[in-house]
Amino acid sequence: DIVMTQSPLSLPVTPGESASISCRSSQSLLHSNGDNYLEWYLQKPGQSPQVLIYLGSNRASGVPDRFSGSGSGTDFTLKISRVEAEDVGIYYCMQPLQVPVTFGQGTRLEIK
Amino acid sequence: EVQLVQSGGGLAQPGGSLRLSCAASGFTFSAYWMNWLRQAPGKGLEWVANIDQGGSEKYYVDSVKGRFTISRDNAKNSLFLQMDSLRAEDTAVYFCAKHSRNSGFQYWGQGSLVTVSS
């Protein structure tokens, strides 16, 4: 199984500042087609998760451009520019490259 | 508008069974792989199973193999998860979700709480 490791696990952020979350996979997520099979999700309190980023760096429909994904192979980063109060929740990275699909442990973003 | 509306769930005794359903609308259900995921209380997300468009390919996380069965009825735009031999560690909120390469898990059901306890 591909193990996904996120850091940090807790991320206090002042509104208006930037935040970054790292995700590392135990195997490369770079497919032979050139795409990185890495997705980012946000689960707000009491809600179903919502997709933010797919294929490593593509923003999902309706996601503000404050959110950006980067990386390749085994190292990926989610950056949130100008953090807002509505960004509070738990962020997960996930690999859909092979079954079982696996998630990182989650990073809890809180507002200072 | 895409909707995934779940039903089923509830309380079951260890060793018992439950069946979850997920009714899809707003998209061509038969064209997509479908998935079940779960989240134990206070824990992270865990993928459980998925099924291909025609229902012939099915994959499961090791912890549920031989106990859970994913299925679908494309004529009724419905996805199912039959859960047998339930264990306390299966207690979780279960989600159905539609995944595609070019949008991820873009659509999720509202979640169904399954509690396994005597």
PDB file of C-alpha atoms in Angstrom:
ATOM      1  CA  ASP A   1       0.000   0.000   0.000  1.00  0.00           C
ATOM      2  CA  ILE A   2       1.118   3.571  -0.647  1.00  0.00           C
ATOM      3  CA  VAL A   3       1.630   5.411   2.640  1.00  0.00           C
ATOM      4  CA  MET A   4       0.833   9.117   2.661  1.00  0.00           C
ATOM      5  CA  THR A   5       2.533  11.287   5.294  1.00  0.00           C
ATOM      6  CA  GLN A   6       1.457  14.857   5.983  1.00  0.00           C
ATOM      7  CA  SER A   7       3.140  17.610   7.965  1.00  0.00           C
ATOM      8  CA  PRO A   8       2.453  19.495  10.062  1.00  0.00           C
ATOM      9  CA  LEU A   9      -0.530  17.828  11.719  1.00  0.00           C
ATOM     10  CA  SER A  10      -1.610  21.098  13.330  1.00  0.00           C
ATOM     11  CA  LEU A  11      -1.336  24.494  11.679  1.00  0.00           C
ATOM     12  CA  PRO A  12      -2.319  27.700  13.498  1.00  0.00           C
ATOM     13  CA  VAL A  13      -2.473  30.608  11.059  1.00  0.00           C
ATOM     14  CA  THR A  14      -3.155  34.324  11.385  1.00  0.00           C
ATOM     15  CA  PRO A  15      -5.826  35.562   8.943  1.00  0.00           C
ATOM     16  CA  GLY A  16      -4.254  37.102   5.873  1.00  0.00           C
ATOM     17  CA  GLU A  17      -1.053  35.087   6.170  1.00  0.00           C
ATOM     18  CA  SER A  18      -0.047  32.120   4.011  1.00  0.00           C
ATOM     19  CA  ALA A  19       0.050  28.473   5.022  1.00  0.00           C
ATOM     20  CA  SER A  20       1.658  25.384   3.523  1.00  0.00           C
ATOM     21  CA  ILE A  21       1.030  21.683   4.056  1.00  0.00           C
ATOM     22  CA  SER A  22       3.450  19.010   2.936  1.00  0.00           C
ATOM     23  CA  CYS A  23       2.498  15.542   1.736  1.00  0.00           C
ATOM     24  CA  ARG A  24       4.926  12.747   0.997  1.00  0.00           C
ATOM     25  CA  SER A  25       4.092   9.396  -0.559  1.00  0.00           C
ATOM     26  CA  SER A  26       5.990   6.152  -0.055  1.00  0.00           C
ATOM     27  CA  GLN A  27       5.920   5.517  -3.822  1.00  0.00           C
ATOM     28  CA  SER A  28       5.990   7.844  -6.781  1.00  0.00           C
ATOM     29  CA  LEU A  29       2.592   9.138  -7.830  1.00  0.00           C
ATOM     30  CA  LEU A  30       3.885  10.122 -11.282  1.00  0.00           C
ATOM     31  CA  HIS A  31       1.987   8.130 -13.884  1.00  0.00           C
ATOM     32  CA  SER A  32       3.493   7.192 -17.240  1.00  0.00           C
ATOM     33  CA  ASN A  33       1.089   9.683 -18.809  1.00  0.00           C
ATOM     34  CA  GLY A  34       2.958  12.504 -17.070  1.00  0.00           C
ATOM     35  CA  ASP A  35       0.283  13.267 -14.467  1.00  0.00           C
ATOM     36  CA  ASN A  36       0.789  13.136 -10.729  1.00  0.00           C
ATOM     37  CA  TYR A  37      -2.086  11.275  -9.104  1.00  0.00           C
ATOM     38  CA  LEU A  38      -2.340  13.358  -5.961  1.00  0.00           C
ATOM     39  CA  GLU A  39      -5.432  15.106  -4.637  1.00  0.00           C
ATOM     40  CA  TRP A  40      -6.123  17.499  -1.781  1.00  0.00           C
ATOM     41  CA  TYR A  41      -9.323  17.674   0.254  1.00  0.00           C
ATOM     42  CA  LEU A  42     -10.719  19.944   2.926  1.00  0.00           C
ATOM     43  CA  GLN A  43     -13.211  18.696   5.477  1.00  0.00           C
ATOM     44  CA  LYS A  44     -14.910  21.547   7.275  1.00  0.00           C
ATOM     45  CA  PRO A  45     -16.478  20.819  10.667  1.00  0.00           C
ATOM     46  CA  GLY A  46     -19.625  18.724  10.321  1.00  0.00           C
ATOM     47  CA  GLN A  47     -19.392  18.501   6.527  1.00  0.00           C
ATOM     48  CA  SER A  48     -18.495  15.955   3.867  1.00  0.00           C
ATOM     49  CA  PRO A  49     -15.016  16.471   2.417  1.00  0.00           C
ATOM     50  CA  GLN A  50     -14.598  18.712  -0.625  1.00  0.00           C
ATOM     51  CA  VAL A  51     -11.979  18.398  -3.324  1.00  0.00           C
ATOM     52  CA  LEU A  52      -9.538  21.272  -3.686  1.00  0.00           C
ATOM     53  CA  ILE A  53      -6.839  19.987  -6.037  1.00  0.00           C
ATOM     54  CA  TYR A  54      -6.621  17.031  -8.434  1.00  0.00           C
ATOM     55  CA  LEU A  55      -3.737  15.706 -10.540  1.00  0.00           C
ATOM     56  CA  GLY A  56      -1.297  17.435  -8.240  1.00  0.00           C
ATOM     57  CA  SER A  57      -1.892  21.032  -9.259  1.00  0.00           C
ATOM     58  CA  ASN A  58      -5.315  21.465 -10.845  1.00  0.00           C
ATOM     59  CA  ARG A  59      -7.843  23.465  -8.850  1.00  0.00           C
ATOM     60  CA  ALA A  60     -11.275  21.894  -8.677  1.00  0.00           C
ATOM     61  CA  SER A  61     -14.309  23.779  -9.889  1.00  0.00           C
ATOM     62  CA  GLY A  62     -15.261  26.640  -7.589  1.00  0.00           C
ATOM     63  CA  VAL A  63     -12.073  26.532  -5.517  1.00  0.00           C
ATOM     64  CA  PRO A  64     -10.598  29.998  -4.886  1.00  0.00           C
ATOM     65  CA  ASP A  65      -7.268  30.741  -6.537  1.00  0.00           C
ATOM     66  CA  ARG A  66      -5.830  31.251  -3.041  1.00  0.00           C
ATOM     67  CA  PHE A  67      -5.374  27.473  -3.058  1.00  0.00           C
ATOM     68  CA  SER A  68      -2.538  26.001  -5.112  1.00  0.00           C
ATOM     69  CA  GLY A  69      -0.947  22.582  -5.373  1.00  0.00           C
ATOM     70  CA  SER A  70       2.566  21.754  -6.461  1.00  0.00           C
ATOM     71  CA  GLY A  71       5.069  18.927  -6.477  1.00  0.00           C
ATOM     72  CA  SER A  72       5.862  15.763  -8.341  1.00  0.00           C
ATOM     73  CA  GLY A  73       6.801  12.173  -7.689  1.00  0.00           C
ATOM     74  CA  THR A  74       6.706  11.719  -3.937  1.00  0.00           C
ATOM     75  CA  ASP A  75       6.734  15.288  -2.568  1.00  0.00           C
ATOM     76  CA  PHE A  76       3.754  17.601  -2.779  1.00  0.00           C
ATOM     77  CA  THR A  77       2.649  20.877  -1.221  1.00  0.00           C
ATOM     78  CA  LEU A  78      -0.671  22.612  -0.741  1.00  0.00           C
ATOM     79  CA  LYS A  79      -0.329  26.365  -0.323  1.00  0.00           C
ATOM     80  CA  ILE A  80      -3.073  28.621   0.943  1.00  0.00           C
ATOM     81  CA  SER A  81      -2.486  32.305   0.346  1.00  0.00           C
ATOM     82  CA  ARG A  82      -4.245  34.930   2.457  1.00  0.00           C
ATOM     83  CA  VAL A  83      -5.875  32.483   4.849  1.00  0.00           C
ATOM     84  CA  GLU A  84      -9.475  33.299   5.744  1.00  0.00           C
ATOM     85  CA  ALA A  85     -11.656  32.146   8.640  1.00  0.00           C
ATOM     86  CA  GLU A  86     -13.651  29.926   6.278  1.00  0.00           C
ATOM     87  CA  ASP A  87     -10.505  27.873   5.537  1.00  0.00           C
ATOM     88  CA  VAL A  88     -10.665  26.247   8.978  1.00  0.00           C
ATOM     89  CA  GLY A  89     -10.896  22.463   8.885  1.00  0.00           C
ATOM     90  CA  ILE A  90      -8.858  19.353   8.259  1.00  0.00           C
ATOM     91  CA  TYR A  91      -6.834  19.044   5.066  1.00  0.00           C
ATOM     92  CA  TYR A  92      -6.049  15.635   3.591  1.00  0.00           C
ATOM     93  CA  CYS A  93      -3.849  14.546   0.728  1.00  0.00           C
ATOM     94  CA  MET A  94      -4.899  11.387  -1.106  1.00  0.00           C
ATOM     95  CA  GLN A  95      -3.502   9.144  -3.803  1.00  0.00           C
ATOM     96  CA  PRO A  96      -5.889   7.545  -6.341  1.00  0.00           C
ATOM     97  CA  LEU A  97      -3.060   5.971  -8.346  1.00  0.00           C
ATOM     98  CA  GLN A  98      -3.529   2.463  -7.031  1.00  0.00           C
ATOM     99  CA  VAL A  99      -5.853   0.551  -4.763  1.00  0.00           C
ATOM    100  CA  PRO A 100      -6.195   0.764  -1.919  1.00  0.00           C
ATOM    101  CA  VAL A 101      -6.709   4.498  -2.287  1.00  0.00           C
ATOM    102  CA  THR A 102      -4.933   6.035   0.703  1.00  0.00           C
ATOM    103  CA  PHE A 103      -5.112   9.303   2.615  1.00  0.00           C
ATOM    104  CA  GLY A 104      -2.671  11.244   4.725  1.00  0.00           C
ATOM    105  CA  GLN A 105      -3.375  11.607   8.454  1.00  0.00           C
ATOM    106  CA  GLY A 106      -4.869  15.058   8.021  1.00  0.00           C
ATOM    107  CA  THR A 107      -3.664  18.544   8.943  1.00  0.00           C
ATOM    108  CA  ARG A 108      -5.886  20.630  11.197  1.00  0.00           C
ATOM    109  CA  LEU A 109      -5.808  24.308  10.227  1.00  0.00           C
ATOM    110  CA  GLU A 110      -6.969  26.715  12.895  1.00  0.00           C
ATOM    111  CA  ILE A 111      -7.140  30.469  13.054  1.00  0.00           C
ATOM    112  CA  LYS A 112      -4.976  32.186  15.646  1.00  0.00           C
TER     113      LYS A 112
ATOM    114  CA  GLU B   1     -27.460  19.265 -10.103  1.00  0.00           C
ATOM    115  CA  VAL B   2     -25.486  16.224  -9.014  1.00  0.00           C
ATOM    116  CA  GLN B   3     -26.824  14.560  -5.892  1.00  0.00           C
ATOM    117  CA  LEU B   4     -25.815  11.479  -3.945  1.00  0.00           C
ATOM    118  CA  VAL B   5     -28.426  10.665  -1.328  1.00  0.00           C
ATOM    119  CA  GLN B   6     -27.599   7.951   1.157  1.00  0.00           C
ATOM    120  CA  SER B   7     -29.883   5.747   3.199  1.00  0.00           C
ATOM    121  CA  GLY B   8     -29.430   2.861   5.557  1.00  0.00           C
ATOM    122  CA  GLY B   9     -27.014   2.654   8.422  1.00  0.00           C
ATOM    123  CA  GLY B  10     -27.862   2.611  12.110  1.00  0.00           C
ATOM    124  CA  LEU B  11     -27.048   0.287  14.966  1.00  0.00           C
ATOM    125  CA  ALA B  12     -25.929  -3.308  14.523  1.00  0.00           C
ATOM    126  CA  GLN B  13     -24.593  -5.909  16.917  1.00  0.00           C
ATOM    127  CA  PRO B  14     -21.125  -7.376  16.430  1.00  0.00           C
ATOM    128  CA  GLY B  15     -21.431 -10.095  13.818  1.00  0.00           C
ATOM    129  CA  GLY B  16     -24.548  -8.496  12.389  1.00  0.00           C
ATOM    130  CA  SER B  17     -25.317  -6.993   8.996  1.00  0.00           C
ATOM    131  CA  LEU B  18     -26.339  -3.670   7.508  1.00  0.00           C
ATOM    132  CA  ARG B  19     -26.894  -2.415   3.983  1.00  0.00           C
ATOM    133  CA  LEU B  20     -26.142   1.085   2.795  1.00  0.00           C
ATOM    134  CA  SER B  21     -27.675   2.622  -0.319  1.00  0.00           C
ATOM    135  CA  CYS B  22     -26.694   5.650  -2.363  1.00  0.00           C
ATOM    136  CA  ALA B  23     -29.115   7.099  -4.917  1.00  0.00           C
ATOM    137  CA  ALA B  24     -27.453   9.125  -7.640  1.00  0.00           C
ATOM    138  CA  SER B  25     -28.935  11.822  -9.849  1.00  0.00           C
ATOM    139  CA  GLY B  26     -27.778  14.645 -12.084  1.00  0.00           C
ATOM    140  CA  PHE B  27     -25.119  12.693 -13.971  1.00  0.00           C
ATOM    141  CA  THR B  28     -24.745   9.560 -16.095  1.00  0.00           C
ATOM    142  CA  PHE B  29     -24.335   7.115 -13.208  1.00  0.00           C
ATOM    143  CA  SER B  30     -23.395   4.178 -15.442  1.00  0.00           C
ATOM    144  CA  ALA B  31     -20.362   6.048 -16.801  1.00  0.00           C
ATOM    145  CA  TYR B  32     -18.426   6.361 -13.547  1.00  0.00           C
ATOM    146  CA  TRP B  33     -16.542   4.299 -11.016  1.00  0.00           C
ATOM    147  CA  MET B  34     -18.219   4.680  -7.630  1.00  0.00           C
ATOM    148  CA  ASN B  35     -16.725   4.460  -4.174  1.00  0.00           C
ATOM    149  CA  TRP B  36     -17.477   3.989  -0.502  1.00  0.00           C
ATOM    150  CA  LEU B  37     -15.319   5.690   2.111  1.00  0.00           C
ATOM    151  CA  ARG B  38     -15.638   5.950   5.873  1.00  0.00           C
ATOM    152  CA  GLN B  39     -14.540   8.029   8.833  1.00  0.00           C
ATOM    153  CA  ALA B  40     -14.398   6.560  12.320  1.00  0.00           C
ATOM    154  CA  PRO B  41     -15.296   8.943  15.170  1.00  0.00           C
ATOM    155  CA  GLY B  42     -12.542  11.532  15.553  1.00  0.00           C
ATOM    156  CA  LYS B  43     -10.399   9.831  12.919  1.00  0.00           C
ATOM    157  CA  GLY B  44      -9.305  10.486   9.368  1.00  0.00           C
ATOM    158  CA  LEU B  45     -10.734   9.402   6.031  1.00  0.00           C
ATOM    159  CA  GLU B  46     -10.459   5.794   4.870  1.00  0.00           C
ATOM    160  CA  TRP B  47     -11.328   4.431   1.458  1.00  0.00           C
ATOM    161  CA  VAL B  48     -13.395   1.236   1.701  1.00  0.00           C
ATOM    162  CA  ALA B  49     -14.264  -0.045  -1.771  1.00  0.00           C
ATOM    163  CA  ASN B  50     -14.928   0.865  -5.361  1.00  0.00           C
ATOM    164  CA  ILE B  51     -16.715  -0.610  -8.350  1.00  0.00           C
ATOM    165  CA  ASP B  52     -16.358  -0.077 -12.066  1.00  0.00           C
ATOM    166  CA  GLN B  53     -19.014   1.213 -14.401  1.00  0.00           C
ATOM    167  CA  GLY B  54     -20.488  -2.191 -15.231  1.00  0.00           C
ATOM    168  CA  GLY B  55     -20.130  -3.708 -11.782  1.00  0.00           C
ATOM    169  CA  SER B  56     -17.632  -6.390 -12.752  1.00  0.00           C
ATOM    170  CA  GLU B  57     -14.475  -4.936 -11.186  1.00  0.00           C
ATOM    171  CA  LYS B  58     -14.519  -4.435  -7.441  1.00  0.00           C
ATOM    172  CA  TYR B  59     -11.756  -3.554  -5.011  1.00  0.00           C
ATOM    173  CA  TYR B  60     -11.711  -3.436  -1.220  1.00  0.00           C
ATOM    174  CA  VAL B  61      -9.466  -2.298   1.584  1.00  0.00           C
ATOM    175  CA  ASP B  62      -7.971  -5.353   3.273  1.00  0.00           C
ATOM    176  CA  SER B  63      -9.844  -4.806   6.547  1.00  0.00           C
ATOM    177  CA  VAL B  64     -13.254  -5.410   4.915  1.00  0.00           C
ATOM    178  CA  LYS B  65     -12.411  -8.064   2.313  1.00  0.00           C
ATOM    179  CA  GLY B  66     -14.687 -11.066   2.605  1.00  0.00           C
ATOM    180  CA  ARG B  67     -17.147  -9.170   4.834  1.00  0.00           C
ATOM    181  CA  PHE B  68     -18.336  -6.212   2.745  1.00  0.00           C
ATOM    182  CA  THR B  69     -19.754  -6.329  -0.785  1.00  0.00           C
ATOM    183  CA  ILE B  70     -20.079  -3.341  -3.065  1.00  0.00           C
ATOM    184  CA  SER B  71     -22.651  -3.476  -5.863  1.00  0.00           C
ATOM    185  CA  ARG B  72     -24.617  -1.212  -8.139  1.00  0.00           C
ATOM    186  CA  ASP B  73     -27.851  -1.115 -10.114  1.00  0.00           C
ATOM    187  CA  ASN B  74     -27.331   1.146 -13.113  1.00  0.00           C
ATOM    188  CA  ALA B  75     -30.997   0.899 -14.089  1.00  0.00           C
ATOM    189  CA  LYS B  76     -31.905   2.465 -10.759  1.00  0.00           C
ATOM    190  CA  ASN B  77     -28.846   4.761 -10.508  1.00  0.00           C
ATOM    191  CA  SER B  78     -27.998   3.217  -7.163  1.00  0.00           C
ATOM    192  CA  LEU B  79     -24.905   2.087  -5.304  1.00  0.00           C
ATOM    193  CA  PHE B  80     -24.926  -0.336  -2.396  1.00  0.00           C
ATOM    194  CA  LEU B  81     -22.653  -1.577   0.371  1.00  0.00           C
ATOM    195  CA  GLN B  82     -23.638  -4.832   2.044  1.00  0.00           C
ATOM    196  CA  MET B  83     -21.817  -5.087   5.356  1.00  0.00           C
ATOM    197  CA  ASP B  84     -21.724  -8.500   7.052  1.00  0.00           C
ATOM    198  CA  SER B  85     -19.844  -9.855  10.066  1.00  0.00           C
ATOM    199  CA  LEU B  86     -19.664  -6.338  11.435  1.00  0.00           C
ATOM    200  CA  ARG B  87     -17.065  -5.471  14.048  1.00  0.00           C
ATOM    201  CA  ALA B  88     -16.795  -2.640  16.548  1.00  0.00           C
ATOM    202  CA  GLU B  89     -13.994  -1.142  14.449  1.00  0.00           C
ATOM    203  CA  ASP B  90     -16.427  -0.750  11.528  1.00  0.00           C
ATOM    204  CA  THR B  91     -18.190   1.995  13.495  1.00  0.00           C
ATOM    205  CA  ALA B  92     -17.931   5.089  11.308  1.00  0.00           C
ATOM    206  CA  VAL B  93     -19.716   7.545   9.090  1.00  0.00           C
ATOM    207  CA  TYR B  94     -19.836   5.999   5.618  1.00  0.00           C
ATOM    208  CA  PHE B  95     -19.820   8.124   2.468  1.00  0.00           C
ATOM    209  CA  CYS B  96     -20.546   7.241  -1.121  1.00  0.00           C
ATOM    210  CA  ALA B  97     -18.595   9.308  -3.615  1.00  0.00           C
ATOM    211  CA  LYS B  98     -18.086   9.697  -7.321  1.00  0.00           C
ATOM    212  CA  HIS B  99     -14.487   9.878  -8.499  1.00  0.00           C
ATOM    213  CA  SER B 100     -13.008  10.854 -11.808  1.00  0.00           C
ATOM    214  CA  ARG B 101      -9.398  11.426 -12.827  1.00  0.00           C
ATOM    215  CA  ASN B 102     -10.088  14.994 -13.861  1.00  0.00           C
ATOM    216  CA  SER B 103     -12.065  16.145 -10.838  1.00  0.00           C
ATOM    217  CA  GLY B 104     -11.233  13.848  -7.926  1.00  0.00           C
ATOM    218  CA  PHE B 105     -13.953  12.966  -5.432  1.00  0.00           C
ATOM    219  CA  GLN B 106     -16.038  15.914  -6.544  1.00  0.00           C
ATOM    220  CA  TYR B 107     -19.359  14.650  -5.223  1.00  0.00           C
ATOM    221  CA  TRP B 108     -20.069  13.015  -1.873  1.00  0.00           C
ATOM    222  CA  GLY B 109     -23.139  11.690  -0.161  1.00  0.00           C
ATOM    223  CA  GLN B 110     -24.240  13.230   3.097  1.00  0.00           C
ATOM    224  CA  GLY B 111     -22.849  10.354   5.142  1.00  0.00           C
ATOM    225  CA  SER B 112     -24.510   7.482   7.032  1.00  0.00           C
ATOM    226  CA  LEU B 113     -23.605   6.635  10.612  1.00  0.00           C
ATOM    227  CA  VAL B 114     -22.992   2.947  11.272  1.00  0.00           C
ATOM    228  CA  THR B 115     -22.585   1.958  14.908  1.00  0.00           C
ATOM    229  CA  VAL B 116     -21.550  -1.577  15.821  1.00  0.00           C
ATOM    230  CA  SER B 117     -22.156  -2.259  19.484  1.00  0.00           C
ATOM    231  CA  SER B 118     -23.786  -4.801  21.747  1.00  0.00           C
TER     232      SER B 118
END
